[in-house]
Amino acid sequence: MKVTVVGAGAVGASCAEYIAMKNFASEVVLVDIKEGFAEGKAMDLMQTASLNGFDTRVSGTTGDYSKTAGSAVAVITSGIPRKPGMTREELIGINAGIVKEVTANLVKHSPEVIIIVVSNPMDTMAYLVHKTSGLPKNKIIGMGGALDSARFKYRLAEALDCPISDVDGMVIAAHSDTGMLPLMSKATRNGVPVSEFLDAEKQAYVEEETKVGGATLTKLLGTSAWYAPGAAVSVLVHSILCDQKKMIPCSLMLDGEYGESDICLGVPAIIGKNGVEKIVDISLTDEEKEKFATAAKAVREVNGDLKF
Ligand code: NAI
């Protein structure tokens, strides 16, 4: 099956690389507006095929969307990333225009496509795609929770001084420094609640480091991260293309779930061949419910800046 990745920059190229390396898609088409850039990234990636042992065909185009026709999944990473000190929300002006235009081009050539939105501010960009694409809501998925949960697990394993595969945890709510909600009450080490191992101070440290995970990397790199975002997208695409029905937190249009409506926020969902197969209702503590509502309020304010 064919996958399109729009934006051949840091995150887009990383997505394409992980998707190709995992060998589950027949074809990946990279699209960028910078002349020759997507073609170059695609050629470079294809020259790793014999080295890395994959058969996925990777091609690139400078804005010719006819090459994306018939895509089962399209990933939108086009737009500007944040610089040190910037919030994701500050990117809205430029990225909204790009995401809207890219969405229209994708849907024109692949009316059945499932869109994964990566560009920031992601919850608001996912909302914009819902409002402008005409696609059913199960076909629009914002990628944030998969990445933030991976960062949560990284910080949990660090605090517990144990292998990452021993820990489990999930981050829901907004993909923003303040609106992220790492569910400490549900985090486990080998099935045992982490509260058995970490005192309140260590738990607070893990939560805080998870929430500023993106900002920490932006400060170190001078731009936002790409390996983990690319890997997180590839996990979503894999679950769709191979109908794995994995439970992955994603930013989805809510219609009463978790007490919210007409907003995209991170919630756990089953991801399979139809995109969003089901939003999973997990019980939250009163404090978590309050934090979820506060995150929703902040995202709604950012959504208010959108012009359709
Ligand atoms: P980048 O600057 O490396 O790449 C963006 C690419 O988009 C550039 O190559 C640019 O030429 C291209 N582009 C711009 N306008 C376009 C258009 N109209 N059509 C096609 N291509 C276009 O940026 P990077 O680091 O790859 O980040 C991309 C976006 O992803 C940013 O908005 C960033 O904030 C976001 N991001 C989101 C994450 C998430 O968890 N949701 C994680 C990391 C980044």
Short mmCIF file of C-alpha atoms and ligand atoms in Angstrom, two decimals:
data_model
loop_
_atom_site.label_atom_id
_atom_site.label_comp_id
_atom_site.label_asym_id
_atom_site.label_seq_id
_atom_site.Cartn_x
_atom_site.Cartn_y
_atom_site.Cartn_z
CA MET A 1 0.00 0.00 0.00
CA LYS A 2 1.06 3.53 -0.75
CA VAL A 3 1.95 6.13 1.89
CA THR A 4 2.52 9.82 1.18
CA VAL A 5 4.64 11.97 3.48
CA VAL A 6 4.29 15.71 2.88
CA GLY A 7 7.33 17.66 4.04
CA ALA A 8 10.69 16.02 3.37
CA GLY A 9 12.36 17.91 6.21
CA ALA A 10 13.68 16.46 9.44
CA VAL A 11 10.48 14.75 10.62
CA GLY A 12 9.15 13.80 7.16
CA ALA A 13 12.41 12.16 6.11
CA SER A 14 12.64 10.32 9.43
CA CYS A 15 9.04 9.04 8.95
CA ALA A 16 9.85 7.86 5.44
CA GLU A 17 13.01 6.14 6.64
CA TYR A 18 11.31 4.22 9.46
CA ILE A 19 8.36 3.24 7.25
CA ALA A 20 10.70 2.00 4.52
CA MET A 21 12.99 0.18 6.96
CA LYS A 22 10.05 -1.69 8.53
CA ASN A 23 9.11 -2.92 5.04
CA PHE A 24 5.31 -2.98 5.49
CA ALA A 25 4.38 -0.43 2.78
CA SER A 26 4.87 -1.02 -0.94
CA GLU A 27 5.57 2.64 -1.68
CA VAL A 28 6.40 5.92 0.07
CA VAL A 29 6.03 9.22 -1.81
CA LEU A 30 7.77 12.24 -0.32
CA VAL A 31 6.43 15.69 -1.26
CA ASP A 32 8.08 19.05 -0.58
CA ILE A 33 7.93 22.54 -2.04
CA LYS A 34 11.70 23.04 -2.04
CA GLU A 35 12.78 22.25 -5.61
CA GLY A 36 14.45 18.83 -5.83
CA PHE A 37 14.52 18.33 -2.05
CA ALA A 38 12.02 15.45 -1.81
CA GLU A 39 13.54 13.81 -4.89
CA GLY A 40 16.99 14.01 -3.29
CA LYS A 41 15.86 12.64 0.07
CA ALA A 42 14.02 9.81 -1.71
CA MET A 43 17.06 8.91 -3.83
CA ASP A 44 19.34 8.92 -0.78
CA LEU A 45 16.87 6.68 1.09
CA MET A 46 16.55 4.29 -1.88
CA GLN A 47 20.32 3.93 -1.89
CA THR A 48 20.04 2.50 1.65
CA ALA A 49 17.58 -0.22 0.48
CA SER A 50 20.19 -2.81 -0.44
CA LEU A 51 22.16 -1.97 2.71
CA ASN A 52 19.21 -2.09 5.08
CA GLY A 53 17.27 -4.83 3.30
CA PHE A 54 13.94 -3.25 2.40
CA ASP A 55 11.84 -3.37 -0.77
CA THR A 56 9.62 -0.33 -0.16
CA ARG A 57 9.92 2.01 -3.17
CA VAL A 58 10.62 5.58 -2.07
CA SER A 59 10.12 8.43 -4.55
CA GLY A 60 9.98 12.20 -4.25
CA THR A 61 8.22 15.07 -5.96
CA THR A 62 8.31 18.84 -5.82
CA GLY A 63 4.61 19.50 -5.35
CA ASP A 64 3.18 17.15 -8.02
CA TYR A 65 0.30 15.62 -6.07
CA SER A 66 -0.76 13.40 -8.97
CA LYS A 67 2.17 11.20 -7.83
CA THR A 68 0.40 10.71 -4.48
CA ALA A 69 -2.82 9.38 -6.07
CA GLY A 70 -4.31 6.34 -4.39
CA SER A 71 -2.47 6.77 -1.08
CA ALA A 72 -3.94 4.73 1.78
CA VAL A 73 -2.28 7.01 4.35
CA ALA A 74 -0.83 10.52 4.10
CA VAL A 75 1.31 12.15 6.79
CA ILE A 76 1.43 15.95 6.98
CA THR A 77 4.74 17.20 8.37
CA SER A 78 5.02 20.30 6.17
CA GLY A 79 5.47 23.59 7.97
CA ILE A 80 7.95 25.31 10.18
CA PRO A 81 9.29 23.76 13.38
CA ARG A 82 9.85 25.78 16.55
CA LYS A 83 13.14 27.38 17.52
CA PRO A 84 14.50 27.43 21.08
CA GLY A 85 12.20 29.40 23.40
CA MET A 86 9.17 29.19 21.07
CA THR A 87 5.95 27.41 21.94
CA ARG A 88 4.23 25.11 19.45
CA GLU A 89 1.28 27.52 19.45
CA GLU A 90 3.40 30.32 17.96
CA LEU A 91 3.61 28.38 14.68
CA ILE A 92 -0.10 28.62 13.93
CA GLY A 93 -0.10 31.51 11.43
CA ILE A 94 2.24 29.96 8.87
CA ASN A 95 1.41 26.32 9.44
CA ALA A 96 -2.38 26.66 9.21
CA GLY A 97 -2.14 27.98 5.64
CA ILE A 98 0.27 25.20 4.65
CA VAL A 99 -1.76 22.42 6.28
CA LYS A 100 -5.02 23.59 4.70
CA GLU A 101 -3.53 23.72 1.20
CA VAL A 102 -1.74 20.39 1.55
CA THR A 103 -4.91 18.69 2.83
CA ALA A 104 -6.93 19.87 -0.18
CA ASN A 105 -4.27 18.52 -2.57
CA LEU A 106 -4.10 15.17 -0.79
CA VAL A 107 -7.85 14.61 -0.70
CA LYS A 108 -8.21 15.64 -4.37
CA HIS A 109 -5.91 12.81 -5.46
CA SER A 110 -6.71 10.26 -2.72
CA PRO A 111 -10.34 10.69 -1.64
CA GLU A 112 -10.17 7.58 0.57
CA VAL A 113 -6.99 8.63 2.36
CA ILE A 114 -6.39 8.48 6.13
CA ILE A 115 -4.49 11.62 7.19
CA ILE A 116 -2.00 11.74 10.04
CA VAL A 117 -1.33 15.32 11.15
CA VAL A 118 2.08 16.09 12.61
CA SER A 119 2.62 19.82 11.95
CA ASN A 120 2.32 22.01 15.04
CA PRO A 121 0.37 23.24 16.91
CA MET A 122 -0.78 19.70 16.20
CA ASP A 123 -4.12 19.53 18.08
CA THR A 124 -5.23 22.70 16.29
CA MET A 125 -3.88 21.55 12.91
CA ALA A 126 -5.80 18.26 13.30
CA TYR A 127 -8.93 20.30 14.08
CA LEU A 128 -8.31 22.39 10.94
CA VAL A 129 -8.08 19.22 8.82
CA HIS A 130 -11.41 18.04 10.28
CA LYS A 131 -13.04 21.36 9.41
CA THR A 132 -11.67 21.65 5.87
CA SER A 133 -11.04 18.19 4.41
CA GLY A 134 -14.57 16.73 4.23
CA LEU A 135 -13.13 13.39 5.43
CA PRO A 136 -15.01 11.33 8.03
CA LYS A 137 -13.63 11.77 11.53
CA ASN A 138 -12.19 8.25 11.78
CA LYS A 139 -9.79 9.19 8.96
CA ILE A 140 -8.03 12.09 10.67
CA ILE A 141 -5.45 11.34 13.34
CA GLY A 142 -3.23 13.84 15.13
CA MET A 143 0.15 12.42 16.15
CA GLY A 144 1.31 13.58 19.57
CA GLY A 145 0.43 11.02 22.22
CA ALA A 146 2.52 8.25 20.64
CA LEU A 147 5.60 10.46 20.85
CA ASP A 148 4.82 11.94 24.26
CA SER A 149 4.16 8.46 25.69
CA ALA A 150 7.53 7.28 24.35
CA ARG A 151 9.17 10.25 26.08
CA PHE A 152 7.25 9.42 29.28
CA LYS A 153 8.52 5.82 29.16
CA TYR A 154 12.06 7.08 28.57
CA ARG A 155 11.85 9.29 31.68
CA LEU A 156 10.18 6.54 33.75
CA ALA A 157 12.92 4.03 32.89
CA GLU A 158 15.55 6.65 33.69
CA ALA A 159 14.01 7.36 37.12
CA LEU A 160 13.53 3.65 37.84
CA ASP A 161 16.96 2.77 36.43
CA CYS A 162 15.45 -0.13 34.48
CA PRO A 163 15.13 -1.19 30.82
CA ILE A 164 12.54 0.81 28.86
CA SER A 165 10.76 -2.44 27.90
CA ASP A 166 9.92 -2.95 31.61
CA VAL A 167 7.81 0.21 31.81
CA ASP A 168 4.46 1.19 30.40
CA GLY A 169 2.74 4.55 30.42
CA MET A 170 0.56 6.84 28.41
CA VAL A 171 0.26 10.57 27.81
CA ILE A 172 -3.09 12.09 26.83
CA ALA A 173 -4.71 15.55 26.50
CA ALA A 174 -2.88 18.31 24.58
CA HIS A 175 0.40 18.09 22.66
CA SER A 176 1.76 21.20 24.38
CA ASP A 177 4.23 21.92 27.18
CA THR A 178 1.45 22.80 29.61
CA GLY A 179 -1.46 20.67 28.36
CA MET A 180 0.22 17.27 28.28
CA LEU A 181 -1.12 14.80 30.80
CA PRO A 182 1.22 11.90 31.64
CA LEU A 183 -1.02 9.34 33.38
CA MET A 184 1.19 8.54 36.35
CA SER A 185 -1.73 6.75 38.07
CA LYS A 186 -1.66 4.12 35.28
CA ALA A 187 2.10 3.88 34.70
CA THR A 188 3.62 0.52 35.53
CA ARG A 189 6.93 -1.30 35.85
CA ASN A 190 6.49 -4.98 34.97
CA GLY A 191 2.77 -4.56 35.69
CA VAL A 192 3.31 -2.98 39.13
CA PRO A 193 2.21 0.67 39.63
CA VAL A 194 5.27 2.94 39.53
CA SER A 195 4.03 4.66 42.70
CA GLU A 196 5.39 1.56 44.48
CA PHE A 197 8.91 2.57 43.39
CA LEU A 198 8.90 6.35 42.94
CA ASP A 199 8.12 8.89 45.67
CA ALA A 200 5.99 11.97 44.92
CA GLU A 201 9.04 14.13 44.17
CA LYS A 202 10.43 11.65 41.61
CA GLN A 203 6.98 11.26 40.03
CA ALA A 204 6.70 15.04 39.69
CA TYR A 205 10.17 15.14 38.09
CA VAL A 206 9.21 12.48 35.51
CA GLU A 207 5.96 14.30 34.71
CA GLU A 208 7.68 17.63 34.25
CA GLU A 209 10.53 16.24 32.11
CA THR A 210 7.96 14.48 29.92
CA LYS A 211 5.96 17.66 29.41
CA VAL A 212 8.99 19.71 28.41
CA GLY A 213 10.53 16.79 26.47
CA GLY A 214 10.16 18.56 23.13
CA ALA A 215 11.42 21.89 24.47
CA THR A 216 14.48 20.22 26.03
CA LEU A 217 15.43 18.78 22.64
CA THR A 218 14.70 22.04 20.83
CA LYS A 219 17.14 23.77 23.17
CA LEU A 220 19.83 21.13 22.53
CA LEU A 221 19.31 20.82 18.78
CA GLY A 222 18.35 24.39 17.85
CA THR A 223 15.24 22.95 16.16
CA SER A 224 12.68 20.31 17.07
CA ALA A 225 13.39 16.59 17.26
CA TRP A 226 12.96 14.08 14.42
CA TYR A 227 13.97 10.50 15.31
CA ALA A 228 11.26 9.85 17.90
CA PRO A 229 8.57 11.82 16.00
CA GLY A 230 9.36 9.84 12.83
CA ALA A 231 9.32 6.53 14.72
CA ALA A 232 6.02 7.44 16.40
CA VAL A 233 4.39 8.17 13.03
CA SER A 234 5.70 4.89 11.62
CA VAL A 235 4.05 2.98 14.48
CA LEU A 236 0.70 4.62 13.62
CA VAL A 237 1.08 3.95 9.88
CA HIS A 238 2.04 0.32 10.61
CA SER A 239 -1.02 -0.19 12.80
CA ILE A 240 -3.26 1.18 10.00
CA LEU A 241 -1.69 -0.62 7.05
CA CYS A 242 -1.39 -3.98 8.82
CA ASP A 243 -4.67 -3.54 10.74
CA GLN A 244 -2.84 -4.18 14.00
CA LYS A 245 -5.54 -2.52 16.11
CA LYS A 246 -2.96 -1.22 18.58
CA MET A 247 -4.13 1.11 21.33
CA ILE A 248 -2.28 4.38 20.76
CA PRO A 249 -3.07 7.81 22.22
CA CYS A 250 -3.85 10.19 19.33
CA SER A 251 -5.40 13.62 18.92
CA LEU A 252 -8.95 12.86 17.77
CA MET A 253 -12.15 14.81 17.23
CA LEU A 254 -14.21 14.32 20.38
CA ASP A 255 -17.96 14.12 20.46
CA GLY A 256 -18.71 13.87 24.16
CA GLU A 257 -15.85 11.49 24.98
CA TYR A 258 -13.92 12.58 28.06
CA GLY A 259 -16.50 15.34 28.54
CA GLU A 260 -15.42 17.35 25.46
CA SER A 261 -16.88 18.06 22.02
CA ASP A 262 -15.80 19.84 18.84
CA ILE A 263 -12.12 19.70 19.73
CA CYS A 264 -9.15 17.46 18.89
CA LEU A 265 -7.33 16.20 21.97
CA GLY A 266 -5.15 13.23 22.81
CA VAL A 267 -7.11 10.16 23.91
CA PRO A 268 -6.35 6.44 23.71
CA ALA A 269 -7.77 4.80 20.59
CA ILE A 270 -7.66 1.55 18.66
CA ILE A 271 -5.90 2.25 15.36
CA GLY A 272 -6.52 -0.13 12.46
CA LYS A 273 -7.37 -0.33 8.77
CA ASN A 274 -10.22 2.19 9.13
CA GLY A 275 -8.01 4.66 10.95
CA VAL A 276 -9.67 5.29 14.30
CA GLU A 277 -11.57 2.07 15.07
CA LYS A 278 -12.65 3.12 18.56
CA ILE A 279 -11.90 5.73 21.21
CA VAL A 280 -11.12 3.89 24.43
CA ASP A 281 -12.71 5.18 27.60
CA ILE A 282 -10.25 4.82 30.46
CA SER A 283 -11.11 5.96 33.96
CA LEU A 284 -9.34 9.13 35.09
CA THR A 285 -8.84 10.36 38.64
CA ASP A 286 -10.61 13.62 39.57
CA GLU A 287 -7.30 15.47 39.32
CA GLU A 288 -6.65 14.03 35.84
CA LYS A 289 -10.17 14.98 34.73
CA GLU A 290 -9.54 18.53 35.87
CA LYS A 291 -6.21 18.68 34.02
CA PHE A 292 -7.84 17.29 30.87
CA ALA A 293 -10.51 20.02 31.00
CA THR A 294 -7.86 22.72 31.53
CA ALA A 295 -5.90 21.44 28.52
CA ALA A 296 -9.09 21.50 26.43
CA LYS A 297 -9.73 25.10 27.40
CA ALA A 298 -6.23 26.14 26.25
CA VAL A 299 -6.50 24.26 22.93
CA ARG A 300 -9.92 25.82 22.31
CA GLU A 301 -8.35 29.26 22.69
CA VAL A 302 -5.69 28.43 20.08
CA ASN A 303 -8.38 26.97 17.77
CA GLY A 304 -10.11 30.35 18.05
CA ASP A 305 -7.20 31.87 16.07
CA LEU A 306 -7.98 29.70 13.02
CA LYS A 307 -9.49 31.22 9.94
CA PHE A 308 -11.22 28.67 7.69
P1 NAI B 1 11.57 21.04 8.64
O1 NAI B 1 11.69 22.51 8.44
O2 NAI B 1 12.79 20.22 8.77
O3 NAI B 1 10.69 20.42 7.46
C1 NAI B 1 9.50 20.97 7.02
C2 NAI B 1 9.45 20.77 5.52
O4 NAI B 1 8.15 21.20 5.06
C3 NAI B 1 10.48 21.61 4.75
O5 NAI B 1 11.31 20.77 3.98
C4 NAI B 1 9.65 22.55 3.91
O6 NAI B 1 10.22 22.85 2.65
C5 NAI B 1 8.36 21.74 3.77
N1 NAI B 1 7.20 22.54 3.37
C6 NAI B 1 6.85 23.79 3.76
N2 NAI B 1 5.72 24.17 3.15
C7 NAI B 1 5.34 23.13 2.36
C8 NAI B 1 4.24 22.92 1.50
N3 NAI B 1 3.31 23.84 1.31
N4 NAI B 1 4.17 21.75 0.84
C9 NAI B 1 5.12 20.79 1.01
N5 NAI B 1 6.17 20.94 1.83
C10 NAI B 1 6.28 22.10 2.49
O7 NAI B 1 10.63 20.84 9.92
P2 NAI B 1 10.48 19.52 10.82
O8 NAI B 1 11.45 19.54 11.92
O9 NAI B 1 10.42 18.35 9.91
O10 NAI B 1 9.04 19.77 11.49
C11 NAI B 1 7.88 19.73 10.70
C12 NAI B 1 6.65 20.04 11.55
O11 NAI B 1 6.40 18.97 12.44
C13 NAI B 1 6.79 21.31 12.40
O12 NAI B 1 5.56 22.03 12.40
C14 NAI B 1 7.07 20.75 13.78
O13 NAI B 1 6.71 21.64 14.81
C15 NAI B 1 6.20 19.51 13.76
N6 NAI B 1 6.54 18.49 14.73
C16 NAI B 1 5.49 17.84 15.32
C17 NAI B 1 5.69 16.80 16.22
C18 NAI B 1 4.51 16.11 16.83
O14 NAI B 1 4.71 15.33 17.75
N7 NAI B 1 3.29 16.33 16.37
C19 NAI B 1 7.06 16.40 16.59
C20 NAI B 1 8.10 17.12 15.88
C21 NAI B 1 7.82 18.13 14.98
#
